[in-house]
Amino acid sequence: MEKDKRFGFFRSHFFIITAFLLSKVILLRFLLFEEFSIWQAVVLELSYIVVFAAIIELIAIKWKPGFYLLLSLVLSTLFLAVIMYYSFFGRIATYFALFQAGQVGTISDSVTALLNPVYILFFLDIAVLLVLLAANKYPIHSKPVDRKSIVLPLLVLGLAISAINFVIHKDEMIANNVIAAQEKGILTYEALEIVFGPEALAQSNPGIENAAEFKEEIRELKKLEFLPVAERKFFGDARGRNLIIIQVESMQSFPIGLEVGGQEVMPHLNNMLGGSFYFPDTAQQTGPGNTSDAEFIVNTSLYPLAFNPTSQTYGNKKFPSLPRLLNNLDYSTMTFHADDVEFWNRDELYPALGFSEYYHGQFFGEEDVIGIGPSDEVMFQKALPVLQEQTAQGKAFYAHLVGLTSHHPFKLPADKKELQLPAHFDNSLTGDYLISMHYTDRVIHDFIEQLKAEGIYDNSVIAIYGDHFGLQQSAISENDVDLVSELLGHEYKTLDRLNVPFVVHAPGITDQGETFEGTSGQLDIMPTLANMLGIPLDDQIIFGQDLLNHDSNLLGARYYMPAGSFWNDEILFMPEKGFEDGNAYDLETEAPLEDFSRFKEDYDRILKLESLSDAYLESLPER
Ligand code: GP9
Ligand code: MN
């Protein structure tokens, strides 16, 4: 009798489903974390699962197996979402990411490319149960579990352990979000994010009382020397010219200057560099808003938010911006992007940035769709007459052209693949990426040739930069990591991934060509161009700096890197739990630094700068 009871428990739905769910969370932790321990998984995750299962056991009178099936389905879907998100973004998705679920349709090609057959294991129990159902053998025979003597005590125990985990980890600050989820438990981490997420962050913002003092505080934190306008190099050299900024989707630095199998990957851009200012290793500073964050940074010189796309959280605001400065100088300010304007909430972002016109979706038609939308070729072709029209009216313009074709997974139709690669690049993401970059290089070149033919070129400043990386180590196969390493001539590292190129081409001004090896970031694009256009930003609150007049830098990035990560003149630093256990890499040699204690001050400065940027954004008025 006693024996029967004991085995009955092990044959119960309660036990079986708990065991299944625990196995899944163990699998998830195994796939996510470098240091894996079953013991840690059990201590940190089991209590929640027991609570869920006990609640079902206690409340579900009829169709208990149905509820269990549902619980399993919900948790498995959550786990799948977490692992997929991790493989693309290198972070643990929190509930904020759910707000972006609507965007998945647009990037469905990318999502499919990230699916790994192992993920089927998350749904194995459900498949088995459904087969049993089809065979009329479901619900499986299950022994009832005594509620009073077993389920209730387990529920209380589960709740107590979950609460203890929650309280113990509540105030623990871990900069790296993946380590935070590992150490706190995935479900505890999610719960902590829900309870103490961005609201807590917003409340910690000090607010802005005096703009001049605030500006001064930023300058001091950045250790920027004030330079009188008369001493600023290139100030106003391009005054009154058109500004054409081309944002290239997923363009990293390494394809520039690269030859594969005797062919240049980006021959036209390489050629252009001889007559341009070139900032080869510009820090990618985008956050969860990816492409739209890059658009935001370049037009405001402010840090994007760490937890949410800035375009969504602050779409209702009025940002002090490059378009607004140029509107005041009677420029036409326009932005072009061939995707639907609702994606990334751009229908709000663009008015928030103050563009006088924005061209999107339908404007570009249905022709030559590649991946997400009409090709970059179409974008440039359709933008050109708009620019001609401005020129015909004698109006200076600022055009921000935001590319789309070179988006992950970099699939081009056969007739657009112009780069011939050695056979070992066949069917690899890296090969497709290079082919895609080659295409974009050609398309940008054709556009610039048209600008020349239309007489627009000579009177313009053309800037080109990449929005963010295209090849993330954790999202690509080992073969691809090897291929990129082969191209680089060294192991493909984080430092390589976070560099995007920034090029400024202004005929008659940049003709001598110059490469600026110092540290630069996307935040610096606006102040650098504003300097050339003769717009002093002394009263504007910005977090970047003019790269032509300042060569010492301190730049941060969040989201793709733990908060507190920074580039200074010597290193890239990324905290782990905090500063002391972080990692520092020499910018020149990429070698890890043993002793980086002298950079603690920079870590504190960057955290302060980022919190000031958040406070400033929060303080801005609504439109
Ligand atoms: C979407 C496109 C790509 O409109 O800009 O966005 P991404 O996925 O790179 O953020
Ligand atoms: Mn992008």
PDB file of N, CA and C in Angstrom, residues 193-260:
ATOM      1  N   GLU A 193      12.736  41.985 -13.569  1.00  0.00           N
ATOM      2  CA  GLU A 193      12.637  42.994 -14.622  1.00  0.00           C
ATOM      3  C   GLU A 193      11.237  43.592 -14.672  1.00  0.00           C
ATOM      4  N   ILE A 194      10.228  42.707 -14.450  1.00  0.00           N
ATOM      5  CA  ILE A 194       8.850  43.196 -14.493  1.00  0.00           C
ATOM      6  C   ILE A 194       8.613  44.160 -13.321  1.00  0.00           C
ATOM      7  N   VAL A 195       9.104  43.759 -12.149  1.00  0.00           N
ATOM      8  CA  VAL A 195       8.836  44.571 -10.956  1.00  0.00           C
ATOM      9  C   VAL A 195       9.718  45.815 -10.885  1.00  0.00           C
ATOM     10  N   PHE A 196      11.004  45.660 -11.170  1.00  0.00           N
ATOM     11  CA  PHE A 196      11.918  46.806 -10.999  1.00  0.00           C
ATOM     12  C   PHE A 196      12.527  47.266 -12.320  1.00  0.00           C
ATOM     13  N   GLY A 197      11.817  47.076 -13.419  1.00  0.00           N
ATOM     14  CA  GLY A 197      12.383  47.375 -14.737  1.00  0.00           C
ATOM     15  C   GLY A 197      12.640  48.846 -14.998  1.00  0.00           C
ATOM     16  N   PRO A 198      12.248  49.333 -16.167  1.00  0.00           N
ATOM     17  CA  PRO A 198      12.641  50.682 -16.572  1.00  0.00           C
ATOM     18  C   PRO A 198      12.011  51.788 -15.729  1.00  0.00           C
ATOM     19  N   GLU A 199      10.875  51.484 -15.054  1.00  0.00           N
ATOM     20  CA  GLU A 199      10.273  52.542 -14.230  1.00  0.00           C
ATOM     21  C   GLU A 199      11.265  52.967 -13.159  1.00  0.00           C
ATOM     22  N   ALA A 200      11.883  51.950 -12.534  1.00  0.00           N
ATOM     23  CA  ALA A 200      12.846  52.258 -11.482  1.00  0.00           C
ATOM     24  C   ALA A 200      13.963  53.125 -12.060  1.00  0.00           C
ATOM     25  N   LEU A 201      14.361  52.805 -13.289  1.00  0.00           N
ATOM     26  CA  LEU A 201      15.422  53.557 -13.938  1.00  0.00           C
ATOM     27  C   LEU A 201      14.987  55.002 -14.160  1.00  0.00           C
ATOM     28  N   ALA A 202      13.750  55.164 -14.663  1.00  0.00           N
ATOM     29  CA  ALA A 202      13.255  56.507 -14.945  1.00  0.00           C
ATOM     30  C   ALA A 202      13.203  57.331 -13.654  1.00  0.00           C
ATOM     31  N   GLN A 203      12.799  56.671 -12.550  1.00  0.00           N
ATOM     32  CA  GLN A 203      12.697  57.412 -11.296  1.00  0.00           C
ATOM     33  C   GLN A 203      14.055  57.875 -10.776  1.00  0.00           C
ATOM     34  N   SER A 204      15.099  57.105 -11.137  1.00  0.00           N
ATOM     35  CA  SER A 204      16.416  57.478 -10.637  1.00  0.00           C
ATOM     36  C   SER A 204      17.003  58.659 -11.418  1.00  0.00           C
ATOM     37  N   ASN A 205      16.305  59.062 -12.515  1.00  0.00           N
ATOM     38  CA  ASN A 205      16.819  60.181 -13.292  1.00  0.00           C
ATOM     39  C   ASN A 205      16.723  61.490 -12.518  1.00  0.00           C
ATOM     40  N   PRO A 206      17.783  62.252 -12.522  1.00  0.00           N
ATOM     41  CA  PRO A 206      17.775  63.468 -11.733  1.00  0.00           C
ATOM     42  C   PRO A 206      16.928  64.604 -12.314  1.00  0.00           C
ATOM     43  N   GLY A 207      16.656  64.564 -13.644  1.00  0.00           N
ATOM     44  CA  GLY A 207      15.893  65.667 -14.234  1.00  0.00           C
ATOM     45  C   GLY A 207      16.811  66.839 -14.550  1.00  0.00           C
ATOM     46  N   ILE A 208      16.342  67.715 -15.423  1.00  0.00           N
ATOM     47  CA  ILE A 208      17.185  68.823 -15.871  1.00  0.00           C
ATOM     48  C   ILE A 208      16.636  70.125 -15.311  1.00  0.00           C
ATOM     49  N   GLU A 209      17.436  70.846 -14.621  1.00  0.00           N
ATOM     50  CA  GLU A 209      16.959  72.129 -14.136  1.00  0.00           C
ATOM     51  C   GLU A 209      17.543  73.291 -14.926  1.00  0.00           C
ATOM     52  N   ASN A 210      18.839  73.196 -15.167  1.00  0.00           N
ATOM     53  CA  ASN A 210      19.478  74.311 -15.853  1.00  0.00           C
ATOM     54  C   ASN A 210      20.257  73.754 -17.048  1.00  0.00           C
ATOM     55  N   ALA A 211      19.786  74.086 -18.254  1.00  0.00           N
ATOM     56  CA  ALA A 211      20.376  73.494 -19.458  1.00  0.00           C
ATOM     57  C   ALA A 211      21.868  73.828 -19.601  1.00  0.00           C
ATOM     58  N   ALA A 212      22.242  75.055 -19.244  1.00  0.00           N
ATOM     59  CA  ALA A 212      23.644  75.465 -19.415  1.00  0.00           C
ATOM     60  C   ALA A 212      24.551  74.666 -18.470  1.00  0.00           C
ATOM     61  N   GLU A 213      24.074  74.506 -17.230  1.00  0.00           N
ATOM     62  CA  GLU A 213      24.872  73.724 -16.269  1.00  0.00           C
ATOM     63  C   GLU A 213      24.950  72.262 -16.694  1.00  0.00           C
ATOM     64  N   PHE A 214      23.842  71.798 -17.205  1.00  0.00           N
ATOM     65  CA  PHE A 214      23.761  70.403 -17.660  1.00  0.00           C
ATOM     66  C   PHE A 214      24.770  70.162 -18.788  1.00  0.00           C
ATOM     67  N   LYS A 215      24.776  71.095 -19.723  1.00  0.00           N
ATOM     68  CA  LYS A 215      25.701  71.031 -20.863  1.00  0.00           C
ATOM     69  C   LYS A 215      27.155  71.024 -20.341  1.00  0.00           C
ATOM     70  N   GLU A 216      27.412  71.872 -19.358  1.00  0.00           N
ATOM     71  CA  GLU A 216      28.748  71.993 -18.779  1.00  0.00           C
ATOM     72  C   GLU A 216      29.156  70.681 -18.094  1.00  0.00           C
ATOM     73  N   GLU A 217      28.189  70.071 -17.426  1.00  0.00           N
ATOM     74  CA  GLU A 217      28.473  68.814 -16.732  1.00  0.00           C
ATOM     75  C   GLU A 217      28.882  67.732 -17.740  1.00  0.00           C
ATOM     76  N   ILE A 218      28.189  67.706 -18.868  1.00  0.00           N
ATOM     77  CA  ILE A 218      28.521  66.719 -19.912  1.00  0.00           C
ATOM     78  C   ILE A 218      29.935  66.974 -20.434  1.00  0.00           C
ATOM     79  N   ARG A 219      30.216  68.257 -20.677  1.00  0.00           N
ATOM     80  CA  ARG A 219      31.538  68.617 -21.222  1.00  0.00           C
ATOM     81  C   ARG A 219      32.653  68.199 -20.263  1.00  0.00           C
ATOM     82  N   GLU A 220      32.402  68.424 -18.971  1.00  0.00           N
ATOM     83  CA  GLU A 220      33.413  68.046 -17.980  1.00  0.00           C
ATOM     84  C   GLU A 220      33.576  66.529 -17.906  1.00  0.00           C
ATOM     85  N   LEU A 221      32.442  65.831 -17.910  1.00  0.00           N
ATOM     86  CA  LEU A 221      32.514  64.371 -17.857  1.00  0.00           C
ATOM     87  C   LEU A 221      33.246  63.811 -19.067  1.00  0.00           C
ATOM     88  N   LYS A 222      33.020  64.435 -20.201  1.00  0.00           N
ATOM     89  CA  LYS A 222      33.690  63.975 -21.425  1.00  0.00           C
ATOM     90  C   LYS A 222      35.127  64.499 -21.511  1.00  0.00           C
ATOM     91  N   LYS A 223      35.489  65.382 -20.604  1.00  0.00           N
ATOM     92  CA  LYS A 223      36.811  66.025 -20.587  1.00  0.00           C
ATOM     93  C   LYS A 223      37.080  66.701 -21.927  1.00  0.00           C
ATOM     94  N   LEU A 224      36.073  67.416 -22.423  1.00  0.00           N
ATOM     95  CA  LEU A 224      36.200  68.092 -23.710  1.00  0.00           C
ATOM     96  C   LEU A 224      36.688  69.506 -23.491  1.00  0.00           C
ATOM     97  N   GLU A 225      37.729  69.866 -24.198  1.00  0.00           N
ATOM     98  CA  GLU A 225      38.214  71.229 -24.091  1.00  0.00           C
ATOM     99  C   GLU A 225      37.329  72.130 -24.947  1.00  0.00           C
ATOM    100  N   PHE A 226      36.992  73.311 -24.439  1.00  0.00           N
ATOM    101  CA  PHE A 226      36.184  74.221 -25.251  1.00  0.00           C
ATOM    102  C   PHE A 226      37.076  74.909 -26.273  1.00  0.00           C
ATOM    103  N   LEU A 227      36.614  74.904 -27.509  1.00  0.00           N
ATOM    104  CA  LEU A 227      37.396  75.508 -28.584  1.00  0.00           C
ATOM    105  C   LEU A 227      36.567  76.649 -29.184  1.00  0.00           C
ATOM    106  N   PRO A 228      37.102  77.873 -29.213  1.00  0.00           N
ATOM    107  CA  PRO A 228      36.328  78.964 -29.834  1.00  0.00           C
ATOM    108  C   PRO A 228      36.080  78.644 -31.314  1.00  0.00           C
ATOM    109  N   VAL A 229      34.954  79.108 -31.822  1.00  0.00           N
ATOM    110  CA  VAL A 229      34.574  78.799 -33.210  1.00  0.00           C
ATOM    111  C   VAL A 229      35.723  79.094 -34.181  1.00  0.00           C
ATOM    112  N   ALA A 230      36.387  80.217 -33.982  1.00  0.00           N
ATOM    113  CA  ALA A 230      37.446  80.631 -34.926  1.00  0.00           C
ATOM    114  C   ALA A 230      38.590  79.619 -34.991  1.00  0.00           C
ATOM    115  N   GLU A 231      38.726  78.834 -33.932  1.00  0.00           N
ATOM    116  CA  GLU A 231      39.831  77.856 -33.923  1.00  0.00           C
ATOM    117  C   GLU A 231      39.413  76.471 -34.403  1.00  0.00           C
ATOM    118  N   ARG A 232      38.145  76.329 -34.743  1.00  0.00           N
ATOM    119  CA  ARG A 232      37.685  74.983 -35.145  1.00  0.00           C
ATOM    120  C   ARG A 232      38.034  74.710 -36.606  1.00  0.00           C
ATOM    121  N   LYS A 233      38.743  73.640 -36.803  1.00  0.00           N
ATOM    122  CA  LYS A 233      39.114  73.271 -38.167  1.00  0.00           C
ATOM    123  C   LYS A 233      37.870  72.860 -38.960  1.00  0.00           C
ATOM    124  N   PHE A 234      37.836  73.240 -40.210  1.00  0.00           N
ATOM    125  CA  PHE A 234      36.773  72.902 -41.165  1.00  0.00           C
ATOM    126  C   PHE A 234      35.414  73.518 -40.796  1.00  0.00           C
ATOM    127  N   PHE A 235      35.420  74.396 -39.791  1.00  0.00           N
ATOM    128  CA  PHE A 235      34.136  74.969 -39.399  1.00  0.00           C
ATOM    129  C   PHE A 235      33.557  75.785 -40.560  1.00  0.00           C
ATOM    130  N   GLY A 236      32.348  75.416 -40.978  1.00  0.00           N
ATOM    131  CA  GLY A 236      31.652  76.175 -42.005  1.00  0.00           C
ATOM    132  C   GLY A 236      32.190  75.988 -43.411  1.00  0.00           C
ATOM    133  N   ASP A 237      33.154  75.101 -43.604  1.00  0.00           N
ATOM    134  CA  ASP A 237      33.701  74.917 -44.959  1.00  0.00           C
ATOM    135  C   ASP A 237      32.629  74.428 -45.933  1.00  0.00           C
ATOM    136  N   ALA A 238      31.613  73.763 -45.405  1.00  0.00           N
ATOM    137  CA  ALA A 238      30.549  73.251 -46.288  1.00  0.00           C
ATOM    138  C   ALA A 238      29.231  73.996 -46.018  1.00  0.00           C
ATOM    139  N   ARG A 239      29.333  75.220 -45.529  1.00  0.00           N
ATOM    140  CA  ARG A 239      28.133  75.989 -45.180  1.00  0.00           C
ATOM    141  C   ARG A 239      27.179  76.083 -46.383  1.00  0.00           C
ATOM    142  N   GLY A 240      25.920  75.839 -46.124  1.00  0.00           N
ATOM    143  CA  GLY A 240      24.900  75.986 -47.165  1.00  0.00           C
ATOM    144  C   GLY A 240      24.798  74.800 -48.121  1.00  0.00           C
ATOM    145  N   ARG A 241      25.709  73.868 -48.013  1.00  0.00           N
ATOM    146  CA  ARG A 241      25.640  72.707 -48.934  1.00  0.00           C
ATOM    147  C   ARG A 241      24.508  71.759 -48.562  1.00  0.00           C
ATOM    148  N   ASN A 242      24.127  70.945 -49.533  1.00  0.00           N
ATOM    149  CA  ASN A 242      23.190  69.849 -49.230  1.00  0.00           C
ATOM    150  C   ASN A 242      23.905  68.842 -48.352  1.00  0.00           C
ATOM    151  N   LEU A 243      23.125  68.193 -47.520  1.00  0.00           N
ATOM    152  CA  LEU A 243      23.682  67.108 -46.706  1.00  0.00           C
ATOM    153  C   LEU A 243      22.971  65.813 -47.096  1.00  0.00           C
ATOM    154  N   ILE A 244      23.765  64.838 -47.516  1.00  0.00           N
ATOM    155  CA  ILE A 244      23.201  63.545 -47.903  1.00  0.00           C
ATOM    156  C   ILE A 244      23.831  62.495 -46.990  1.00  0.00           C
ATOM    157  N   ILE A 245      23.036  61.907 -46.129  1.00  0.00           N
ATOM    158  CA  ILE A 245      23.582  60.887 -45.224  1.00  0.00           C
ATOM    159  C   ILE A 245      23.001  59.530 -45.616  1.00  0.00           C
ATOM    160  N   ILE A 246      23.884  58.602 -45.909  1.00  0.00           N
ATOM    161  CA  ILE A 246      23.435  57.260 -46.307  1.00  0.00           C
ATOM    162  C   ILE A 246      23.729  56.284 -45.168  1.00  0.00           C
ATOM    163  N   GLN A 247      22.688  55.707 -44.635  1.00  0.00           N
ATOM    164  CA  GLN A 247      22.859  54.692 -43.580  1.00  0.00           C
ATOM    165  C   GLN A 247      22.787  53.325 -44.253  1.00  0.00           C
ATOM    166  N   VAL A 248      23.867  52.568 -44.162  1.00  0.00           N
ATOM    167  CA  VAL A 248      23.889  51.266 -44.826  1.00  0.00           C
ATOM    168  C   VAL A 248      23.530  50.173 -43.810  1.00  0.00           C
ATOM    169  N   GLU A 249      22.545  49.374 -44.170  1.00  0.00           N
ATOM    170  CA  GLU A 249      22.093  48.302 -43.284  1.00  0.00           C
ATOM    171  C   GLU A 249      23.229  47.292 -43.051  1.00  0.00           C
ATOM    172  N   SER A 250      23.475  46.983 -41.800  1.00  0.00           N
ATOM    173  CA  SER A 250      24.416  45.922 -41.377  1.00  0.00           C
ATOM    174  C   SER A 250      25.860  46.072 -41.855  1.00  0.00           C
ATOM    175  N   MET A 251      26.268  47.281 -42.225  1.00  0.00           N
ATOM    176  CA  MET A 251      27.642  47.416 -42.739  1.00  0.00           C
ATOM    177  C   MET A 251      28.647  47.526 -41.590  1.00  0.00           C
ATOM    178  N   GLN A 252      29.495  46.549 -41.477  1.00  0.00           N
ATOM    179  CA  GLN A 252      30.596  46.572 -40.521  1.00  0.00           C
ATOM    180  C   GLN A 252      31.833  47.138 -41.224  1.00  0.00           C
ATOM    181  N   SER A 253      32.877  47.328 -40.445  1.00  0.00           N
ATOM    182  CA  SER A 253      34.091  47.926 -41.029  1.00  0.00           C
ATOM    183  C   SER A 253      34.886  46.962 -41.901  1.00  0.00           C
ATOM    184  N   PHE A 254      34.864  45.675 -41.548  1.00  0.00           N
ATOM    185  CA  PHE A 254      35.856  44.793 -42.189  1.00  0.00           C
ATOM    186  C   PHE A 254      35.720  44.614 -43.703  1.00  0.00           C
ATOM    187  N   PRO A 255      34.524  44.738 -44.319  1.00  0.00           N
ATOM    188  CA  PRO A 255      34.499  44.574 -45.785  1.00  0.00           C
ATOM    189  C   PRO A 255      35.212  45.706 -46.536  1.00  0.00           C
ATOM    190  N   ILE A 256      35.418  46.837 -45.857  1.00  0.00           N
ATOM    191  CA  ILE A 256      36.097  47.955 -46.529  1.00  0.00           C
ATOM    192  C   ILE A 256      37.584  47.632 -46.661  1.00  0.00           C
ATOM    193  N   GLY A 257      38.092  47.848 -47.845  1.00  0.00           N
ATOM    194  CA  GLY A 257      39.509  47.561 -48.114  1.00  0.00           C
ATOM    195  C   GLY A 257      39.792  46.075 -48.270  1.00  0.00           C
ATOM    196  N   LEU A 258      38.741  45.266 -48.167  1.00  0.00           N
ATOM    197  CA  LEU A 258      38.942  43.814 -48.194  1.00  0.00           C
ATOM    198  C   LEU A 258      38.945  43.274 -49.626  1.00  0.00           C
ATOM    199  N   GLU A 259      39.879  42.363 -49.870  1.00  0.00           N
ATOM    200  CA  GLU A 259      39.895  41.659 -51.164  1.00  0.00           C
ATOM    201  C   GLU A 259      39.686  40.183 -50.910  1.00  0.00           C
ATOM    202  N   VAL A 260      38.813  39.572 -51.686  1.00  0.00           N
ATOM    203  CA  VAL A 260      38.623  38.125 -51.546  1.00  0.00           C
ATOM    204  C   VAL A 260      38.777  37.511 -52.943  1.00  0.00           C
TER     205      VAL A 260
END
